[in-house]
Coordinates of C-alpha atoms in Angstrom, one line a residue:
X1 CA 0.0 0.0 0.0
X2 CA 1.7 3.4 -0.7
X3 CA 1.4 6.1 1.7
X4 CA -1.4 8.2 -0.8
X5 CA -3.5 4.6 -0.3
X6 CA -3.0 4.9 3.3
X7 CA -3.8 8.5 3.5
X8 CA -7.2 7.8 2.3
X9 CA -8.2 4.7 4.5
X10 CA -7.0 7.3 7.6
X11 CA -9.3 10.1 6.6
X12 CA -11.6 8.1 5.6
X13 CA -11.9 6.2 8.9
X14 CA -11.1 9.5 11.2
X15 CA -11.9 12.1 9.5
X16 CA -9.6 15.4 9.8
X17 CA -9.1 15.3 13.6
X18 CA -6.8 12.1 13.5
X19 CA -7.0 11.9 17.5
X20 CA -6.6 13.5 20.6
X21 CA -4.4 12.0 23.5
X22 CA -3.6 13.1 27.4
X23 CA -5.9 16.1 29.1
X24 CA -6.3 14.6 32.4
X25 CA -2.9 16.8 33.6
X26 CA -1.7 20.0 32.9
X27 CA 0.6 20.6 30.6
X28 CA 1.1 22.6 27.3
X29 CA -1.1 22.1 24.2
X30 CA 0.4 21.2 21.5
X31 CA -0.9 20.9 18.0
X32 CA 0.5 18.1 15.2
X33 CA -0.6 18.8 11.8
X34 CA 0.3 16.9 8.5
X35 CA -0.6 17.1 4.5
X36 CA -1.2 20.7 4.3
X37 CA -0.6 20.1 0.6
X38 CA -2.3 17.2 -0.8
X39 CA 0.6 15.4 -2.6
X40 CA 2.7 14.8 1.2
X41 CA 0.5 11.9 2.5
X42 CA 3.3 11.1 4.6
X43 CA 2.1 13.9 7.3
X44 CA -1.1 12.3 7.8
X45 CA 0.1 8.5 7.8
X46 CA 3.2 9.6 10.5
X47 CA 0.4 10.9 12.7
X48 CA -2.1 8.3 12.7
X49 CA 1.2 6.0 13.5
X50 CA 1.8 8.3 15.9
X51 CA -1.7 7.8 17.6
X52 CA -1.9 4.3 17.8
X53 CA 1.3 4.1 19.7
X54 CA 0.4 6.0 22.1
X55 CA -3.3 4.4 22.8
X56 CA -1.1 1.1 22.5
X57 CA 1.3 1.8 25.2
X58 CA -0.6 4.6 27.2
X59 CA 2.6 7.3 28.0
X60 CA 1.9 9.7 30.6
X61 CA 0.8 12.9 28.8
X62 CA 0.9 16.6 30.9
X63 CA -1.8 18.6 28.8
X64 CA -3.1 17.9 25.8
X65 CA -2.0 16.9 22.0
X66 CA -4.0 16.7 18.8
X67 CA -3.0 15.8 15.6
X68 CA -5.4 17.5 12.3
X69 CA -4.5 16.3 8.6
X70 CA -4.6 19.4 6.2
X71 CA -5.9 19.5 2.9
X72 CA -8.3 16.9 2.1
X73 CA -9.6 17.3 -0.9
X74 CA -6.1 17.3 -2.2
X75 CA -5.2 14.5 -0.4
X76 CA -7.8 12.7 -2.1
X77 CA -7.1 13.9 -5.7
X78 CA -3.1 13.4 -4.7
X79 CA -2.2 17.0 -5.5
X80 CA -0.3 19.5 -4.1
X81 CA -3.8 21.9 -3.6
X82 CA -6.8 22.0 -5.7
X83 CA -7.0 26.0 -6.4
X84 CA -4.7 27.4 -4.2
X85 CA -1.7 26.9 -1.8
X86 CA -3.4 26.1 1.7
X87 CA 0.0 27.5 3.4
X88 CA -0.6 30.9 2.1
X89 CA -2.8 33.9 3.4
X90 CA -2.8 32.5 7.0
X91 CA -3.7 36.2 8.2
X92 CA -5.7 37.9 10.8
X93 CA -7.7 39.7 7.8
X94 CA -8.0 36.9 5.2
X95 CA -9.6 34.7 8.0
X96 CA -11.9 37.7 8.3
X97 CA -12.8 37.9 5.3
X98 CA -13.4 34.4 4.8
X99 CA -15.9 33.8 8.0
X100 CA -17.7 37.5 7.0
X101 CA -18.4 36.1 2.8
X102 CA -17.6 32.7 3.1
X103 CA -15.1 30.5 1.3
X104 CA -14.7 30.5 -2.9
X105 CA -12.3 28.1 -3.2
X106 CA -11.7 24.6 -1.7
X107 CA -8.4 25.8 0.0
X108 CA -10.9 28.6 1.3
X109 CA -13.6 25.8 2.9
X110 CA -9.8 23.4 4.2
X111 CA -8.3 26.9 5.9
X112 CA -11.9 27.6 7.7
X113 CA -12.1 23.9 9.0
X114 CA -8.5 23.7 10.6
X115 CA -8.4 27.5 11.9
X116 CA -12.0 25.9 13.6
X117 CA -10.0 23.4 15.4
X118 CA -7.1 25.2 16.1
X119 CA -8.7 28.2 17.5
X120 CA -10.9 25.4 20.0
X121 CA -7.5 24.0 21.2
X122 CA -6.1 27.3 21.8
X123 CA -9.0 28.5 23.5
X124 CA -8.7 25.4 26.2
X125 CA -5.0 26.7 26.4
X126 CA -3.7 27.9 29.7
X127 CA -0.3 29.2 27.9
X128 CA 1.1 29.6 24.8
X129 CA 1.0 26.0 22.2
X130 CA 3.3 24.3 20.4
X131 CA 3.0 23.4 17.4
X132 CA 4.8 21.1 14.7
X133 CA 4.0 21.0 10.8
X134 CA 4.9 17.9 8.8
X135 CA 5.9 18.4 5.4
X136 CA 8.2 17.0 2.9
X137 CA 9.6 18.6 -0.6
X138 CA 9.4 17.3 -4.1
X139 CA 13.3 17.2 -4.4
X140 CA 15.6 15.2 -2.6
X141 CA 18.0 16.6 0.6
X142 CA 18.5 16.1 4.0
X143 CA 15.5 16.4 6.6
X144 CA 15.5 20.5 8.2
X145 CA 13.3 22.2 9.8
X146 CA 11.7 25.8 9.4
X147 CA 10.5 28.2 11.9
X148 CA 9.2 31.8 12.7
X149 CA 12.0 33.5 14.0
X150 CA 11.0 34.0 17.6
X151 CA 12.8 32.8 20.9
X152 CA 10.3 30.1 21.5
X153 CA 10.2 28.5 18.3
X154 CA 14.1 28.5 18.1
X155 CA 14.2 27.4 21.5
X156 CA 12.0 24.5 20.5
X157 CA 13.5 23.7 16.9
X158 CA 17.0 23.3 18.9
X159 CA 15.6 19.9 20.3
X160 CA 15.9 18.6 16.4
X161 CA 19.5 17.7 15.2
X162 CA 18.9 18.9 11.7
X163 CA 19.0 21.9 9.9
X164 CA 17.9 25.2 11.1
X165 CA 16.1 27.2 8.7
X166 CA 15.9 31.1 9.4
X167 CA 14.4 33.6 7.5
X168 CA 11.9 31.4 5.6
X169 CA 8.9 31.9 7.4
X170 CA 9.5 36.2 7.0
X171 CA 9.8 35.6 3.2
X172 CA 7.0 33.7 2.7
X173 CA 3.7 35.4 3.5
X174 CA 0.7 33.7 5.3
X175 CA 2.0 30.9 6.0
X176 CA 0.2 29.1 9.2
X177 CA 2.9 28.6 11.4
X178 CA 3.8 32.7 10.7
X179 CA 0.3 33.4 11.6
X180 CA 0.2 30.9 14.7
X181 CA 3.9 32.6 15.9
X182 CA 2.5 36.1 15.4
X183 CA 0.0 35.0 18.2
X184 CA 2.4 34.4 20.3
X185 CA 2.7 30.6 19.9
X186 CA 5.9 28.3 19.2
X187 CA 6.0 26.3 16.1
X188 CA 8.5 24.4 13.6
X189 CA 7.8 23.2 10.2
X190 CA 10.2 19.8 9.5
X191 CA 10.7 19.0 6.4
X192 CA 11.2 14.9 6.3
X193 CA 12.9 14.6 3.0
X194 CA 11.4 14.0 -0.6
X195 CA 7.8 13.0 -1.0
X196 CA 8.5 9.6 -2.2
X197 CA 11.5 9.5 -0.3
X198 CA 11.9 5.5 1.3
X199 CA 12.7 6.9 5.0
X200 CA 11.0 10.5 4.8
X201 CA 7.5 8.9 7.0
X202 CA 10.4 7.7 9.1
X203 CA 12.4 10.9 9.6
X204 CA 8.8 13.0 10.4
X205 CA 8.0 10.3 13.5
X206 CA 11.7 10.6 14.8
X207 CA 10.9 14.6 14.2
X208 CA 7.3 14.3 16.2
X209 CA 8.6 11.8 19.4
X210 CA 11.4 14.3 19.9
X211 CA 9.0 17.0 19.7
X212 CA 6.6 15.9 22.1
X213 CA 9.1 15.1 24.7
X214 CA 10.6 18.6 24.0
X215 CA 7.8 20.2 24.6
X216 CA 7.1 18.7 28.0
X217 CA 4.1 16.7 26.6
X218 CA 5.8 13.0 27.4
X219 CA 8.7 11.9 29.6
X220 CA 11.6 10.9 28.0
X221 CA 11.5 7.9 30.0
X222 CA 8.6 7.0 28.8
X223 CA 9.2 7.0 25.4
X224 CA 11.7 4.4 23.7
X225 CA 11.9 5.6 19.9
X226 CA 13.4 8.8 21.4
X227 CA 17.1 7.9 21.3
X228 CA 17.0 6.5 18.2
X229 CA 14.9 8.8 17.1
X230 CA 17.6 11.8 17.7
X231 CA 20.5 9.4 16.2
X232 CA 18.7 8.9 13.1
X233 CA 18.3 12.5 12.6
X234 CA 21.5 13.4 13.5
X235 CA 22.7 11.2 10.7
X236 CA 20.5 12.1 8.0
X237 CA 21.8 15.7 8.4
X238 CA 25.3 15.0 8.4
X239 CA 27.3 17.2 7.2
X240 CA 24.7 20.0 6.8
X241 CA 25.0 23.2 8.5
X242 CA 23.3 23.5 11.7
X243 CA 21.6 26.5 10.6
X244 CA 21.7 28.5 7.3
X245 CA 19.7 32.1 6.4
X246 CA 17.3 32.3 3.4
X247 CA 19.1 35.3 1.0
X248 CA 17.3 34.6 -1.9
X249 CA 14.1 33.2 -3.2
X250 CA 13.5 32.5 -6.7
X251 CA 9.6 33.0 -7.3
X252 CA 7.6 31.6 -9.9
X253 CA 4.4 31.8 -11.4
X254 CA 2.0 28.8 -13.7
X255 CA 3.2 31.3 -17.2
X256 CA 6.7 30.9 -16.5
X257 CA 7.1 27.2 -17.5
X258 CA 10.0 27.5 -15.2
X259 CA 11.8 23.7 -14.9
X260 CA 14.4 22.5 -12.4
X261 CA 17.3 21.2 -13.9
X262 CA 17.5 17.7 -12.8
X263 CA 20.1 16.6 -10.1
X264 CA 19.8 18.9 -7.5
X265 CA 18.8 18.2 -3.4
X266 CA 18.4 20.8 -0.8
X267 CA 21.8 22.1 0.8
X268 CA 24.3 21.2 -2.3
X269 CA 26.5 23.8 -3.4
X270 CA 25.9 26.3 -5.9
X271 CA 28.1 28.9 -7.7
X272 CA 27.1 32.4 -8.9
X273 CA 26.3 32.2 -12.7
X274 CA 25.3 28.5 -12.4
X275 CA 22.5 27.6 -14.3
X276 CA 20.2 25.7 -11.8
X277 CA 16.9 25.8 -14.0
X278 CA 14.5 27.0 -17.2
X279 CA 11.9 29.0 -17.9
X280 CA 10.4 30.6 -21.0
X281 CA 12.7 33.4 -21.0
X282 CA 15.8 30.7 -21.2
X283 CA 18.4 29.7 -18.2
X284 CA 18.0 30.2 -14.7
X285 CA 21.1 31.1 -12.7
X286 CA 21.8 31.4 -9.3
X287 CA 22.4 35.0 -8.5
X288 CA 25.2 34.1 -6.0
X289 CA 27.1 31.4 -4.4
X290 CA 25.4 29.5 -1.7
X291 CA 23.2 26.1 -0.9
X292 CA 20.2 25.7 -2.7
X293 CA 17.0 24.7 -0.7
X294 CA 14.3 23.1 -2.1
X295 CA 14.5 22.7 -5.6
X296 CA 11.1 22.3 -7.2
X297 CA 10.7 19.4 -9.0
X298 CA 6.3 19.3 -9.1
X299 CA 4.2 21.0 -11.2
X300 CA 2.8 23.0 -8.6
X301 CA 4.2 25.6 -6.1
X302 CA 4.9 29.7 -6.3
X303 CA 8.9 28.8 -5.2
X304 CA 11.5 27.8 -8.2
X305 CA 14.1 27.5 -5.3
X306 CA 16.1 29.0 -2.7
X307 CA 19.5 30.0 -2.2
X308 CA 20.8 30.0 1.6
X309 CA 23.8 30.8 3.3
X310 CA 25.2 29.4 6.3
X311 CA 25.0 31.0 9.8
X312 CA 28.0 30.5 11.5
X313 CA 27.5 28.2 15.3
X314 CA 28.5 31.1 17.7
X315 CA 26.6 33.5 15.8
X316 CA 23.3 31.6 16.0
X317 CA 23.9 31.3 19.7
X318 CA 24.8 34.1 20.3
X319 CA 21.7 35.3 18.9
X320 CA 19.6 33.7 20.8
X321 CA 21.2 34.7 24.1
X322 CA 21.1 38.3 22.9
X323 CA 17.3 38.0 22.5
X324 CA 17.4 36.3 25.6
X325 CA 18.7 38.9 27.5
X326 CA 16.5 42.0 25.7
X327 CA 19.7 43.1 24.1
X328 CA 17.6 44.1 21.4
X329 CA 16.0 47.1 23.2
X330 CA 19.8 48.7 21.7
X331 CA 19.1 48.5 18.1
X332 CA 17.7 52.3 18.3
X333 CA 21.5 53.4 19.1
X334 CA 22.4 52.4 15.9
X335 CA 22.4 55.1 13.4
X336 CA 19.3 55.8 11.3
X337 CA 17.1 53.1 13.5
X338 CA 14.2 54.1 15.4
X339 CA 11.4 52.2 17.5
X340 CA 8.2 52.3 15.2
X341 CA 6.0 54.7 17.5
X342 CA 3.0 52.2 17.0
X343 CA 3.9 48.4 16.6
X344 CA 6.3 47.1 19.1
X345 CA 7.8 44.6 17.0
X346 CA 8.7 47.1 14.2
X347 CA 11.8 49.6 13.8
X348 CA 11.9 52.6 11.2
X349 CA 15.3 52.8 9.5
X350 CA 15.7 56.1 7.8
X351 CA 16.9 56.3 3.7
X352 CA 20.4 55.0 3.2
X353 CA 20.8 53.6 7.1
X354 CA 20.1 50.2 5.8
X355 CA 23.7 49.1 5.4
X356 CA 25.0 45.2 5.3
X357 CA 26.1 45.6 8.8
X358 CA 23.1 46.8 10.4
X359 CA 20.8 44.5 8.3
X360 CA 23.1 41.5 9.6
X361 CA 22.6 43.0 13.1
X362 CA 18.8 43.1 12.6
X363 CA 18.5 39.8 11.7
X364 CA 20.3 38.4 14.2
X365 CA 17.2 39.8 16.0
X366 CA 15.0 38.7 13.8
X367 CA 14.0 41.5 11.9
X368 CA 14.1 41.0 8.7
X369 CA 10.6 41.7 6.9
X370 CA 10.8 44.9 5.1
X371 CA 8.3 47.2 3.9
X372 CA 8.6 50.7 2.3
X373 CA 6.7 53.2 4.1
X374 CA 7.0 56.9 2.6
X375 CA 10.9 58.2 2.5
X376 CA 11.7 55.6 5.0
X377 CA 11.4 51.6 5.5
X378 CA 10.0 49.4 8.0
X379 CA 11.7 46.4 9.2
X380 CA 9.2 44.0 10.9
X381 CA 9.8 41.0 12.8
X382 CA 7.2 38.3 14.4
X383 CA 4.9 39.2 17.1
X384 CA 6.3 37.2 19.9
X385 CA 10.0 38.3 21.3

């Protein structure tokens, strides 16, 4: 049976709530989700597998977990989305819109059903949730994960030995687990490897036990798979950076006929000038040396590729202790940077201030989503510290 064929039996047999487990002690909430796009069945199958090991063996659970599968219609059709990308226009003011007229598309009538069940889990929520996002990518690589850049979500995303993907989440716009951070919650996207991958199911269940005990949700004690869990992540991202920064992404659109040359996997080595794909206006070359990320190799999807660079081990440490600490109440000493006088996660840097040294700076604090406003440009990071 592939994993597509088990997809179906799952949903079809528990509908889009896969299961709940624990409640009877507090603890965090934490919220599993898999198959936001409709051609990674592996999300859904890992969390069903997921369930019925734990109502086998009956862990100890402080608070409450709940695994949701994503896009269903998709799912069923095998498909990376029917009309549109589910992981897009995750925002305050599109789910407005949506409950105030209603859903157009089936992506519309998928978003409404899982921002229902979220919204109930977060509601039961005495603190902020976790959350984890199963995907995997249509070219081949090493697993990594993703994440909104926020204290909490790179505190959590340290428990898994792979990859550490910054920047993502800011480029890409309405994504869920951007929308979910910007509420203050913690959340990491992992990536298990290529859809039809052999050990990709594998790597997103080592991904979720590690998660869960991470979390606080289960004792490590109590769970066996989680040793071999971290060792068979740890190997599968040998030799990978432990974290890289997006600098480039290489948007596409259905006119472009834009084609991956074959060959490539997520962190090899590029060089400026190398022709790394095709579209209708002839070669595509990488604008710069660096790892690619994600090659696209499905019909489907607004991303060509990415280029990333790596982030050296002290600096992302350090990072992280900076924000730690609130060093980042600073950045208005440097020159041209101001507070915004109205959003709180927001700075003003005046024409020309914008230098490689202070954007490396703001970064490292996680500002790095930019928007022109007048003479002057915004530079935005997520809502939670």
């Amino acid at each position: 049976m592939t994993l597509a064929d088990e997809a179906a039996r799952i949903i079809e047999e528990h509908g889009r709530v896969l299961w709940r487990y624990g409640g009877a002690e507090p603890g965090p909430t934490v919220i599993l989700t898999g198959s936001l796009h409709g051609n990674e069945p592996a999300g859904v199958v890992v969390l069903a597998r997921i369930g019925a090991a734990l109502e086998a063996h009956a862990p100890r659970c402080a608070g409450r977990v709940v695994a949701v599968a994503g896009n269903l219609p998709a799912l069923e059709a095998r498909v990376r989305y029917i009309d549109r990308d589910l992981n897009r226009r995750w925002t305050a003011a599109a789910l407005t819109e949506l409950r105030s007229h209603g859903p157009r598309t089936a992506e519309d009538r998928e978003q409404l059903a899982i921002a229902d069940i979220i919204d109930a889990e977060l509601s039961r929520a005495d603190a902020p949730a976790v959350i984890l996002d199963l995907h995997t990518t249509s070219g081949a690589g090493a697993p990594f994960c993703c994440l909104a850049d926020t204290v909490a979500s790179r505190t959590l995303a340290a428990a898994l030995p792979v990859p550490m993907v910054l920047g993502l989440e800011e480029i890409l716009d309405g994504s869920m687990l951007g929308y979910l951070a910007d509420r203050g919650h913690a959340g990491v996207a992992f990536e298990g490897g290529a859809h039809d991958a052999p050990d990709a199911a594998d790597n997103q269940a080592a991904a979720v036990w590690t998660i869960l005990v991470a979390a606080g949700s289960l004792h490590a004690d109590d769970v066996p798979e989680l040793a071999a869990s971290c060792a068979r992540l740890a190997d599968r991202s040998a030799g990978v950076p432990r974290a890289v920064e997006i600098r480039y992404r290489h948007a596409v659109t259905e006119n472009d006929d834009f084609v991956m040359t074959p060959g490539h996997a997520s962190f090899d080595a590029v060089f400026a000038g190398q022709v790394v794909g095709r579209d209708g206006n002839g070669p595509v070359c990488a604008p710069f040396s660096g790892r690619l990320l994600m090659p696209r190799y499905q019909g489907k999807g607004e991303d060509g590729f990415f280029l990333v660079r790596e982030v050296p081990p002290p600096v992302a440490m350090a990072s992280l202790w900076l924000r730690r600490v609130g060093a980042d109440r600073l950045l208005p000493l440097l020159p041209g940077v101001e507070r915004h006088p109205e959003h709180r996660t927001a700075l003003v840097v005046s024409p020309g201030a914008l230098s490689d040294t202070v954007a490396a700076i703001l970064a490292t604090f996680g500002y790095r989503r930019k928007k022109k406003r007048g003479p002057n440009l915004v530079v935005a990071r997520r809502g939670q510290p």
